[in-house]
mmCIF file of N, CA and C in Angstrom:
data_model
loop_
_atom_site.group_PDB
_atom_site.id
_atom_site.type_symbol
_atom_site.label_atom_id
_atom_site.label_comp_id
_atom_site.label_asym_id
_atom_site.label_seq_id
_atom_site.Cartn_x
_atom_site.Cartn_y
_atom_site.Cartn_z
ATOM 1 N N MET A 1 16.988 -14.624 -12.526
ATOM 2 C CA MET A 1 16.777 -13.540 -11.578
ATOM 3 C C MET A 1 15.704 -12.587 -12.091
ATOM 4 N N GLN A 2 15.830 -12.144 -13.334
ATOM 5 C CA GLN A 2 14.862 -11.210 -13.893
ATOM 6 C C GLN A 2 13.498 -11.877 -14.017
ATOM 7 N N LYS A 3 13.477 -13.164 -14.353
ATOM 8 C CA LYS A 3 12.225 -13.901 -14.493
ATOM 9 C C LYS A 3 11.490 -13.960 -13.153
ATOM 10 N N SER A 4 12.222 -14.194 -12.059
ATOM 11 C CA SER A 4 11.587 -14.256 -10.744
ATOM 12 C C SER A 4 11.052 -12.888 -10.330
ATOM 13 N N SER A 5 11.712 -11.815 -10.744
ATOM 14 C CA SER A 5 11.216 -10.468 -10.445
ATOM 15 C C SER A 5 9.902 -10.196 -11.159
ATOM 16 N N ILE A 6 9.788 -10.664 -12.393
ATOM 17 C CA ILE A 6 8.546 -10.483 -13.150
ATOM 18 C C ILE A 6 7.420 -11.284 -12.514
ATOM 19 N N VAL A 7 7.703 -12.525 -12.105
ATOM 20 C CA VAL A 7 6.692 -13.356 -11.445
ATOM 21 C C VAL A 7 6.246 -12.697 -10.146
ATOM 22 N N LEU A 8 7.176 -12.155 -9.386
ATOM 23 C CA LEU A 8 6.847 -11.474 -8.132
ATOM 24 C C LEU A 8 5.965 -10.262 -8.383
ATOM 25 N N LEU A 9 6.265 -9.488 -9.411
ATOM 26 C CA LEU A 9 5.473 -8.311 -9.746
ATOM 27 C C LEU A 9 4.057 -8.707 -10.144
ATOM 28 N N ILE A 10 3.914 -9.725 -10.968
ATOM 29 C CA ILE A 10 2.585 -10.181 -11.393
ATOM 30 C C ILE A 10 1.795 -10.686 -10.195
ATOM 31 N N THR A 11 2.435 -11.423 -9.308
ATOM 32 C CA THR A 11 1.765 -11.912 -8.103
ATOM 33 C C THR A 11 1.298 -10.754 -7.231
ATOM 34 N N ALA A 12 2.141 -9.752 -7.054
ATOM 35 C CA ALA A 12 1.765 -8.592 -6.236
ATOM 36 C C ALA A 12 0.573 -7.864 -6.837
ATOM 37 N N LEU A 13 0.549 -7.728 -8.149
ATOM 38 C CA LEU A 13 -0.576 -7.060 -8.806
ATOM 39 C C LEU A 13 -1.864 -7.841 -8.617
ATOM 40 N N CYS A 14 -1.800 -9.142 -8.720
ATOM 41 C CA CYS A 14 -2.994 -9.970 -8.536
ATOM 42 C C CYS A 14 -3.511 -9.879 -7.107
ATOM 43 N N LEU A 15 -2.610 -9.909 -6.139
ATOM 44 C CA LEU A 15 -3.014 -9.831 -4.738
ATOM 45 C C LEU A 15 -3.554 -8.459 -4.373
ATOM 46 N N ALA A 16 -3.080 -7.433 -5.023
ATOM 47 C CA ALA A 16 -3.501 -6.073 -4.703
ATOM 48 C C ALA A 16 -4.862 -5.728 -5.286
ATOM 49 N N GLY A 17 -5.367 -6.517 -6.197
ATOM 50 C CA GLY A 17 -6.681 -6.242 -6.776
ATOM 51 C C GLY A 17 -6.668 -4.973 -7.578
ATOM 52 N N ALA A 18 -7.272 -3.923 -7.056
ATOM 53 C CA ALA A 18 -7.401 -2.659 -7.777
ATOM 54 C C ALA A 18 -6.156 -1.790 -7.647
ATOM 55 N N GLY A 19 -5.111 -2.296 -7.031
ATOM 56 C CA GLY A 19 -3.907 -1.509 -6.849
ATOM 57 C C GLY A 19 -3.208 -1.232 -8.162
ATOM 58 N N SER A 20 -2.326 -0.264 -8.139
ATOM 59 C CA SER A 20 -1.553 0.048 -9.338
ATOM 60 C C SER A 20 -0.085 0.158 -8.962
ATOM 61 N N VAL A 21 0.784 -0.204 -9.884
ATOM 62 C CA VAL A 21 2.214 -0.121 -9.601
ATOM 63 C C VAL A 21 2.595 1.339 -9.473
ATOM 64 N N SER A 22 3.405 1.629 -8.514
ATOM 65 C CA SER A 22 3.759 3.004 -8.210
ATOM 66 C C SER A 22 5.231 3.057 -7.844
ATOM 67 N N ALA A 23 5.797 4.213 -7.938
ATOM 68 C CA ALA A 23 7.152 4.387 -7.434
ATOM 69 C C ALA A 23 7.127 4.117 -5.938
ATOM 70 N N ALA A 24 8.058 3.337 -5.478
ATOM 71 C CA ALA A 24 8.082 2.983 -4.063
ATOM 72 C C ALA A 24 8.418 4.206 -3.224
ATOM 73 N N PRO A 25 7.681 4.417 -2.133
ATOM 74 C CA PRO A 25 8.036 5.512 -1.233
ATOM 75 C C PRO A 25 9.348 5.177 -0.531
ATOM 76 N N SER A 26 9.992 6.148 0.036
ATOM 77 C CA SER A 26 11.267 5.898 0.704
ATOM 78 C C SER A 26 11.109 4.894 1.840
ATOM 79 N N ASP A 27 9.925 4.818 2.462
ATOM 80 C CA ASP A 27 9.689 3.859 3.536
ATOM 81 C C ASP A 27 9.736 2.419 3.045
ATOM 82 N N CYS A 28 9.498 2.185 1.746
ATOM 83 C CA CYS A 28 9.534 0.837 1.175
ATOM 84 C C CYS A 28 10.963 0.360 0.939
ATOM 85 N N ASN A 29 11.908 1.222 1.041
ATOM 86 C CA ASN A 29 13.291 0.927 0.685
ATOM 87 C C ASN A 29 13.779 -0.381 1.318
ATOM 88 N N GLY A 30 13.790 -1.456 0.526
ATOM 89 C CA GLY A 30 14.280 -2.745 0.999
ATOM 90 C C GLY A 30 13.361 -3.482 1.949
ATOM 91 N N ARG A 31 12.180 -2.953 2.212
ATOM 92 C CA ARG A 31 11.277 -3.560 3.195
ATOM 93 C C ARG A 31 10.165 -4.345 2.529
ATOM 94 N N THR A 32 9.523 -5.177 3.322
ATOM 95 C CA THR A 32 8.341 -5.913 2.906
ATOM 96 C C THR A 32 7.265 -5.650 3.948
ATOM 97 N N GLY A 33 6.057 -5.304 3.505
ATOM 98 C CA GLY A 33 4.947 -5.037 4.416
ATOM 99 C C GLY A 33 4.076 -3.915 3.898
ATOM 100 N N LYS A 34 3.084 -3.539 4.680
ATOM 101 C CA LYS A 34 2.149 -2.482 4.296
ATOM 102 C C LYS A 34 2.567 -1.170 4.950
ATOM 103 N N ILE A 35 2.721 -0.135 4.121
ATOM 104 C CA ILE A 35 3.170 1.183 4.576
ATOM 105 C C ILE A 35 2.107 2.213 4.222
ATOM 106 N N ARG A 36 1.698 3.020 5.198
ATOM 107 C CA ARG A 36 0.676 4.046 4.984
ATOM 108 C C ARG A 36 1.089 5.001 3.870
ATOM 109 N N HIS A 37 0.130 5.378 3.031
ATOM 110 C CA HIS A 37 0.373 6.383 1.988
ATOM 111 C C HIS A 37 0.687 7.704 2.676
ATOM 112 N N GLU A 38 1.592 8.465 2.104
ATOM 113 C CA GLU A 38 2.043 9.702 2.760
ATOM 114 C C GLU A 38 1.006 10.815 2.781
ATOM 115 N N ARG A 39 -0.030 10.759 1.925
ATOM 116 C CA ARG A 39 -1.020 11.847 1.889
ATOM 117 C C ARG A 39 -2.467 11.388 1.999
ATOM 118 N N ALA A 40 -2.777 10.164 1.653
ATOM 119 C CA ALA A 40 -4.174 9.722 1.596
ATOM 120 C C ALA A 40 -4.466 8.685 2.675
ATOM 121 N N CYS A 41 -5.502 8.930 3.454
ATOM 122 C CA CYS A 41 -5.878 8.012 4.529
ATOM 123 C C CYS A 41 -6.428 6.689 4.005
ATOM 124 N N ASP A 42 -6.961 6.705 2.795
ATOM 125 C CA ASP A 42 -7.597 5.492 2.269
ATOM 126 C C ASP A 42 -6.673 4.678 1.362
ATOM 127 N N ALA A 43 -5.367 4.875 1.498
ATOM 128 C CA ALA A 43 -4.429 4.161 0.632
ATOM 129 C C ALA A 43 -3.184 3.754 1.413
ATOM 130 N N TYR A 44 -2.530 2.724 0.890
ATOM 131 C CA TYR A 44 -1.271 2.270 1.466
ATOM 132 C C TYR A 44 -0.437 1.617 0.371
ATOM 133 N N TYR A 45 0.845 1.417 0.667
ATOM 134 C CA TYR A 45 1.731 0.709 -0.249
ATOM 135 C C TYR A 45 1.934 -0.703 0.283
ATOM 136 N N ASP A 46 1.785 -1.683 -0.578
ATOM 137 C CA ASP A 46 2.121 -3.057 -0.241
ATOM 138 C C ASP A 46 3.533 -3.269 -0.768
ATOM 139 N N CYS A 47 4.498 -3.262 0.137
ATOM 140 C CA CYS A 47 5.912 -3.288 -0.241
ATOM 141 C C CYS A 47 6.467 -4.708 -0.236
ATOM 142 N N THR A 48 7.204 -5.028 -1.292
ATOM 143 C CA THR A 48 7.907 -6.301 -1.377
ATOM 144 C C THR A 48 9.309 -6.019 -1.889
ATOM 145 N N ASP A 49 10.282 -6.220 -1.024
ATOM 146 C CA ASP A 49 11.684 -5.983 -1.378
ATOM 147 C C ASP A 49 11.902 -4.618 -2.019
ATOM 148 N N GLY A 50 11.262 -3.598 -1.494
ATOM 149 C CA GLY A 50 11.457 -2.237 -1.965
ATOM 150 C C GLY A 50 10.531 -1.788 -3.072
ATOM 151 N N LEU A 51 9.767 -2.708 -3.671
ATOM 152 C CA LEU A 51 8.817 -2.355 -4.724
ATOM 153 C C LEU A 51 7.460 -2.094 -4.089
ATOM 154 N N GLY A 52 6.903 -0.903 -4.306
ATOM 155 C CA GLY A 52 5.621 -0.544 -3.710
ATOM 156 C C GLY A 52 4.473 -0.645 -4.696
ATOM 157 N N VAL A 53 3.417 -1.345 -4.292
ATOM 158 C CA VAL A 53 2.181 -1.404 -5.065
ATOM 159 C C VAL A 53 1.161 -0.569 -4.306
ATOM 160 N N LEU A 54 0.617 0.453 -4.964
ATOM 161 C CA LEU A 54 -0.362 1.323 -4.328
ATOM 162 C C LEU A 54 -1.703 0.609 -4.270
ATOM 163 N N VAL A 55 -2.280 0.526 -3.074
ATOM 164 C CA VAL A 55 -3.566 -0.129 -2.861
ATOM 165 C C VAL A 55 -4.518 0.884 -2.243
ATOM 166 N N THR A 56 -5.744 0.934 -2.735
ATOM 167 C CA THR A 56 -6.772 1.821 -2.190
ATOM 168 C C THR A 56 -7.774 0.987 -1.412
ATOM 169 N N CYS A 57 -8.114 1.440 -0.219
ATOM 170 C CA CYS A 57 -9.107 0.746 0.604
ATOM 171 C C CYS A 57 -10.493 0.874 -0.024
ATOM 172 N N PRO A 58 -11.413 -0.025 0.352
ATOM 173 C CA PRO A 58 -12.791 0.098 -0.137
ATOM 174 C C PRO A 58 -13.401 1.435 0.294
ATOM 175 N N GLU A 59 -14.441 1.841 -0.397
ATOM 176 C CA GLU A 59 -15.131 3.094 -0.077
ATOM 177 C C GLU A 59 -15.528 3.108 1.394
ATOM 178 N N THR A 60 -15.413 4.246 2.033
ATOM 179 C CA THR A 60 -15.710 4.506 3.457
ATOM 180 C C THR A 60 -14.715 3.848 4.415
ATOM 181 N N HIS A 61 -13.582 3.379 3.920
ATOM 182 C CA HIS A 61 -12.571 2.765 4.771
ATOM 183 C C HIS A 61 -11.265 3.545 4.682
ATOM 184 N N TYR A 62 -10.512 3.522 5.789
ATOM 185 C CA TYR A 62 -9.188 4.116 5.859
ATOM 186 C C TYR A 62 -8.194 3.024 6.242
ATOM 187 N N PHE A 63 -6.939 3.229 5.869
ATOM 188 C CA PHE A 63 -5.893 2.280 6.252
ATOM 189 C C PHE A 63 -5.427 2.594 7.667
ATOM 190 N N ASN A 64 -5.435 1.585 8.522
ATOM 191 C CA ASN A 64 -4.974 1.716 9.898
ATOM 192 C C ASN A 64 -3.577 1.103 9.968
ATOM 193 N N SER A 65 -2.561 1.937 10.146
ATOM 194 C CA SER A 65 -1.184 1.441 10.142
ATOM 195 C C SER A 65 -0.859 0.599 11.374
ATOM 196 N N GLN A 66 -1.648 0.725 12.445
ATOM 197 C CA GLN A 66 -1.400 -0.085 13.637
ATOM 198 C C GLN A 66 -1.821 -1.534 13.431
ATOM 199 N N THR A 67 -2.884 -1.748 12.650
ATOM 200 C CA THR A 67 -3.363 -3.110 12.398
ATOM 201 C C THR A 67 -3.030 -3.594 10.988
ATOM 202 N N SER A 68 -2.515 -2.696 10.145
ATOM 203 C CA SER A 68 -2.195 -2.985 8.736
ATOM 204 C C SER A 68 -3.400 -3.497 7.956
ATOM 205 N N THR A 69 -4.575 -2.920 8.262
ATOM 206 C CA THR A 69 -5.804 -3.299 7.564
ATOM 207 C C THR A 69 -6.617 -2.049 7.241
ATOM 208 N N CYS A 70 -7.536 -2.191 6.292
ATOM 209 C CA CYS A 70 -8.489 -1.123 5.998
ATOM 210 C C CYS A 70 -9.662 -1.275 6.959
ATOM 211 N N GLU A 71 -10.018 -0.193 7.637
ATOM 212 C CA GLU A 71 -11.106 -0.219 8.613
ATOM 213 C C GLU A 71 -12.080 0.911 8.318
ATOM 214 N N ILE A 72 -13.266 0.812 8.877
ATOM 215 C CA ILE A 72 -14.300 1.821 8.652
ATOM 216 C C ILE A 72 -13.791 3.183 9.113
ATOM 217 N N ALA A 73 -13.890 4.167 8.228
ATOM 218 C CA ALA A 73 -13.451 5.525 8.543
ATOM 219 C C ALA A 73 -14.215 6.036 9.756
ATOM 220 N N GLY A 74 -13.535 6.734 10.630
ATOM 221 C CA GLY A 74 -14.165 7.298 11.811
ATOM 222 C C GLY A 74 -13.935 6.468 13.060
ATOM 223 N N GLU A 75 -13.454 5.229 12.908
ATOM 224 C CA GLU A 75 -13.190 4.392 14.077
ATOM 225 C C GLU A 75 -11.801 4.648 14.657
ATOM 226 N N PHE A 76 -11.008 5.453 13.955
ATOM 227 C CA PHE A 76 -9.698 5.882 14.443
ATOM 228 C C PHE A 76 -9.345 7.170 13.717
ATOM 229 N N ASP A 77 -8.397 7.911 14.241
ATOM 230 C CA ASP A 77 -8.032 9.201 13.659
ATOM 231 C C ASP A 77 -7.075 9.033 12.479
ATOM 232 N N CYS A 78 -7.353 9.778 11.438
ATOM 233 C CA CYS A 78 -6.455 9.845 10.285
ATOM 234 C C CYS A 78 -6.583 11.239 9.701
ATOM 235 N N ILE A 79 -5.468 11.922 9.579
ATOM 236 C CA ILE A 79 -5.470 13.273 9.029
ATOM 237 C C ILE A 79 -4.722 13.236 7.707
ATOM 238 N N GLU A 80 -5.437 13.553 6.625
ATOM 239 C CA GLU A 80 -4.804 13.582 5.305
ATOM 240 C C GLU A 80 -3.985 14.852 5.178
ATOM 241 N N SER A 81 -2.787 14.707 4.646
ATOM 242 C CA SER A 81 -1.968 15.890 4.399
ATOM 243 C C SER A 81 -2.191 16.355 2.976
ATOM 244 N N GLY A 82 -2.068 17.645 2.754
ATOM 245 C CA GLY A 82 -2.308 18.222 1.433
ATOM 246 C C GLY A 82 -1.266 17.832 0.416
ATOM 247 N N VAL A 83 -1.636 17.983 -0.829
ATOM 248 C CA VAL A 83 -0.721 17.634 -1.922
ATOM 249 C C VAL A 83 0.291 18.738 -2.101
#
């Protein structure tokens, strides 16, 4: 069981590229999928069974939660909330 969790974590890190392991947001709780970052338009969590990997979109791109992809900033509305 623990071995499969380690393999899953390594796979998630490889798929996320420049992402970094982060504390899972409450929205990741038990879920799998891409969840918008709570404060940054250019970031999202790639959630797998409640574990969130923070992923940053390429420069000039924002995460679109409707399509679950990074898209060119300005093609849809995104308001960053303050820290």
